[in-house]
Amino acid sequence: MRAALPILAVLAVIVALWYAATVWMNAPWVRDQAARAGQEVTTSQLVRETMSQERPVLPAPHQVIAELWKGVTGQAVTSKRSLVYHAWVTVSATLLGFAIGTGLGILLAVGIVHNRAMDLSVMPWAIASQTIPILAIAPMIIVVLNSVGVQGLIPKAIISAYLSFFPVVVGMVKGFRSPDRMQLDLLKTYNASQGQTFWKLRWPSSAPYLFASLKVAVAASLVGAIVGEMPTGAVAGLGARLLSGSYYGQTIQIWAALFMAAIVAAGLVFIVGGIERATLKRMGLVR
Amino acid sequence: MRQGWPDWAKSPLIGFGAMIVLMAVIPLLSGQSPAATLGDGRLWLVLLVWAGAWLVNAWLAERARGRLSKAVVAAFFGLTLLLIWELVARLYAVPEVILPSPSRIAATFAANLGTLWIDFVQTFVKGALTGYVIGCAAAFLTAVLIDRSPFLQRGLLPIGNFVAALPIVGIAPILVMWFGFDWQSKAAVVVVMVFFPVLVNTVAGLSASEQMQRDLMATWNASYWQTLFKLRLPAAMPFIFNGLKIATTLALIGAIVAEFFGSPIKGMGFRISTEVGRLGLDMVWAEIAVAALAGSAFYGLVALIERRVTFWHPSQRH
């Protein structure tokens, strides 16, 4: 409760600021309409009008929540109008890409740790590639794969995999190297093979690093899937909702899709965090 | 005397053997005769070049000790990848609309320097850099302001951490709607994207100085601001620069993706999305090369400044 109070206070301030901004940003349109109709607007009228527009410059929080609620519960979850349906389209691509990217990332990290040539030749590029705006190639991947006949889930998953790949490689190389000299020497005195050293020492000690990079990777995968949905011409998914909302000026729809994306992101990170806590607890790494 | 193959040569040879086995097994699994792949001279050429380069690289890596020779290994690997790409694109006559060859991309790059420069100025200098400076400055000032209030810190930090994990690029369509198609809206997206990582890192950095050091400042009767400027800000610099480095990549991503939602007829994101539409993939790759160069140069610059500012930090000692 003590920890929640400051957070709630800050949230309350944010919501209050949001309402103030709603009135301020939507007021010109209301005044304009009233002037055209030759009417005067009172302050209370102005405030009421600014919060019930159909295409506001900035929708009020309750409008967004209402749209979100309508999108989630208003129809069957398989309907094209359901936000759950669109969220699922995005999440399935995210999870597939996340699984592929993480798997390949761990494999590459294993290779880098055990092979000097790979370490020296691949690792600098893996690090450098993190400074490159990889997301910029998303439209190209989508269109190229489309032209060779691959559509739907796979291209988005490839972008997600690509984005989650490098954080995992960099994090896991650090993790596999985290055992210190003394521990490695101990295993050498036991005459442990390279495989035994990996499974009994390197792999367990990399767990904290694994989860830290998984949290980054899952958030990056979601961004990849959302951006991957944009160039295909807005068929389905949260990215498509954002794009079609922006084409037709449906600001409430954009904000609802944004909130849905935020909820999904928070959910994914929360799940990874939960698995992290449970695993590290069983391993005795946290009390 | 050592018998048989030296250690460094084993993994390239095993890899080469594995690739030949795969050449036979993959057609078999899909129910075709392996003769087609095994008799494919082009495939053998690519494989031989790859295995040869790998052998040379393993030999180089075995001998690399200094920083320069290690850089040579990495550069050689990069060149190998480019060579393989070029070979595959030429030998198999891959259509330009799927994968243009590196030489073709380089030619396009050289022929369109003017356009690329205009796009670079529009997206990087106007959009990303302006947003980066505004966003980082705002985050830094906010961090210093909330530093005096533990209540605000406990309230803002969890929210900041939460927001940093959200897909913030999603606000791009809204900001494009508010600030118009030109660079101002891109800068606005960048401001929002870089704000939270820098804020969270700066707040963490401001609490990095030790109690003992702060007590020492107190015994000298140092004021809050003196302690801030002489002790806590210098101690926070490694954290702040961590945030600033993360923000460099985010800035470029934000500026490019925001252009997908509407832009004037210049800019890297605009060029990428229109050239993709016209299937001018060589131009797309040229823009990506510009983005990669700009991204790593930007990151390198911030890292260089970091080295100058935090020369005292253990991670900077060599």
JSON list of N, CA and C in Angstrom, two decimals, chain A residues 25-26 29 53 55-59 251 255, chain B residues 174 177-178:
[
{"chain": "A", "resi": 25, "resn": "MET", "atom": "N", "xyz": [-7.21, 21.26, -26.08]},
{"chain": "A", "resi": 25, "resn": "MET", "atom": "CA", "xyz": [-6.94, 20.95, -27.48]},
{"chain": "A", "resi": 25, "resn": "MET", "atom": "C", "xyz": [-8.20, 20.82, -28.32]},
{"chain": "A", "resi": 26, "resn": "ASN", "atom": "N", "xyz": [-9.32, 20.44, -27.67]},
{"chain": "A", "resi": 26, "resn": "ASN", "atom": "CA", "xyz": [-10.54, 20.27, -28.45]},
{"chain": "A", "resi": 26, "resn": "ASN", "atom": "C", "xyz": [-11.40, 21.54, -28.51]},
{"chain": "A", "resi": 29, "resn": "TRP", "atom": "N", "xyz": [-12.24, 23.62, -31.91]},
{"chain": "A", "resi": 29, "resn": "TRP", "atom": "CA", "xyz": [-13.24, 23.04, -32.80]},
{"chain": "A", "resi": 29, "resn": "TRP", "atom": "C", "xyz": [-14.65, 23.37, -32.32]},
{"chain": "A", "resi": 53, "resn": "GLN", "atom": "N", "xyz": [-16.69, 14.49, -28.40]},
{"chain": "A", "resi": 53, "resn": "GLN", "atom": "CA", "xyz": [-16.59, 14.56, -29.85]},
{"chain": "A", "resi": 53, "resn": "GLN", "atom": "C", "xyz": [-16.36, 13.19, -30.45]},
{"chain": "A", "resi": 55, "resn": "ARG", "atom": "N", "xyz": [-14.50, 12.70, -33.37]},
{"chain": "A", "resi": 55, "resn": "ARG", "atom": "CA", "xyz": [-13.10, 12.63, -33.80]},
{"chain": "A", "resi": 55, "resn": "ARG", "atom": "C", "xyz": [-12.31, 13.74, -33.14]},
{"chain": "A", "resi": 56, "resn": "PRO", "atom": "N", "xyz": [-12.10, 13.62, -31.84]},
{"chain": "A", "resi": 56, "resn": "PRO", "atom": "CA", "xyz": [-11.41, 14.69, -31.12]},
{"chain": "A", "resi": 56, "resn": "PRO", "atom": "C", "xyz": [-9.93, 14.72, -31.49]},
{"chain": "A", "resi": 57, "resn": "VAL", "atom": "N", "xyz": [-9.31, 15.90, -31.27]},
{"chain": "A", "resi": 57, "resn": "VAL", "atom": "CA", "xyz": [-7.86, 15.97, -31.43]},
{"chain": "A", "resi": 57, "resn": "VAL", "atom": "C", "xyz": [-7.21, 15.08, -30.38]},
{"chain": "A", "resi": 58, "resn": "LEU", "atom": "N", "xyz": [-7.71, 15.19, -29.17]},
{"chain": "A", "resi": 58, "resn": "LEU", "atom": "CA", "xyz": [-7.25, 14.31, -28.09]},
{"chain": "A", "resi": 58, "resn": "LEU", "atom": "C", "xyz": [-8.49, 13.77, -27.37]},
{"chain": "A", "resi": 59, "resn": "PRO", "atom": "N", "xyz": [-8.76, 12.49, -27.46]},
{"chain": "A", "resi": 59, "resn": "PRO", "atom": "CA", "xyz": [-9.93, 11.96, -26.76]},
{"chain": "A", "resi": 59, "resn": "PRO", "atom": "C", "xyz": [-9.72, 11.96, -25.25]},
{"chain": "A", "resi": 251, "resn": "THR", "atom": "N", "xyz": [-9.35, 9.03, -34.10]},
{"chain": "A", "resi": 251, "resn": "THR", "atom": "CA", "xyz": [-8.38, 9.13, -33.02]},
{"chain": "A", "resi": 251, "resn": "THR", "atom": "C", "xyz": [-8.71, 8.19, -31.86]},
{"chain": "A", "resi": 255, "resn": "TRP", "atom": "N", "xyz": [-6.14, 5.48, -30.09]},
{"chain": "A", "resi": 255, "resn": "TRP", "atom": "CA", "xyz": [-5.80, 5.43, -28.66]},
{"chain": "A", "resi": 255, "resn": "TRP", "atom": "C", "xyz": [-6.19, 4.10, -28.04]},
{"chain": "B", "resi": 174, "resn": "ILE", "atom": "N", "xyz": [-0.53, 9.55, -33.96]},
{"chain": "B", "resi": 174, "resn": "ILE", "atom": "CA", "xyz": [-1.18, 10.64, -33.25]},
{"chain": "B", "resi": 174, "resn": "ILE", "atom": "C", "xyz": [-0.35, 11.92, -33.36]},
{"chain": "B", "resi": 177, "resn": "MET", "atom": "N", "xyz": [-0.51, 13.49, -36.64]},
{"chain": "B", "resi": 177, "resn": "MET", "atom": "CA", "xyz": [-1.76, 14.22, -36.78]},
{"chain": "B", "resi": 177, "resn": "MET", "atom": "C", "xyz": [-1.70, 15.59, -36.11]},
{"chain": "B", "resi": 178, "resn": "TRP", "atom": "N", "xyz": [-1.02, 15.66, -34.95]},
{"chain": "B", "resi": 178, "resn": "TRP", "atom": "CA", "xyz": [-0.96, 16.91, -34.19]},
{"chain": "B", "resi": 178, "resn": "TRP", "atom": "C", "xyz": [0.02, 17.91, -34.78]}
]
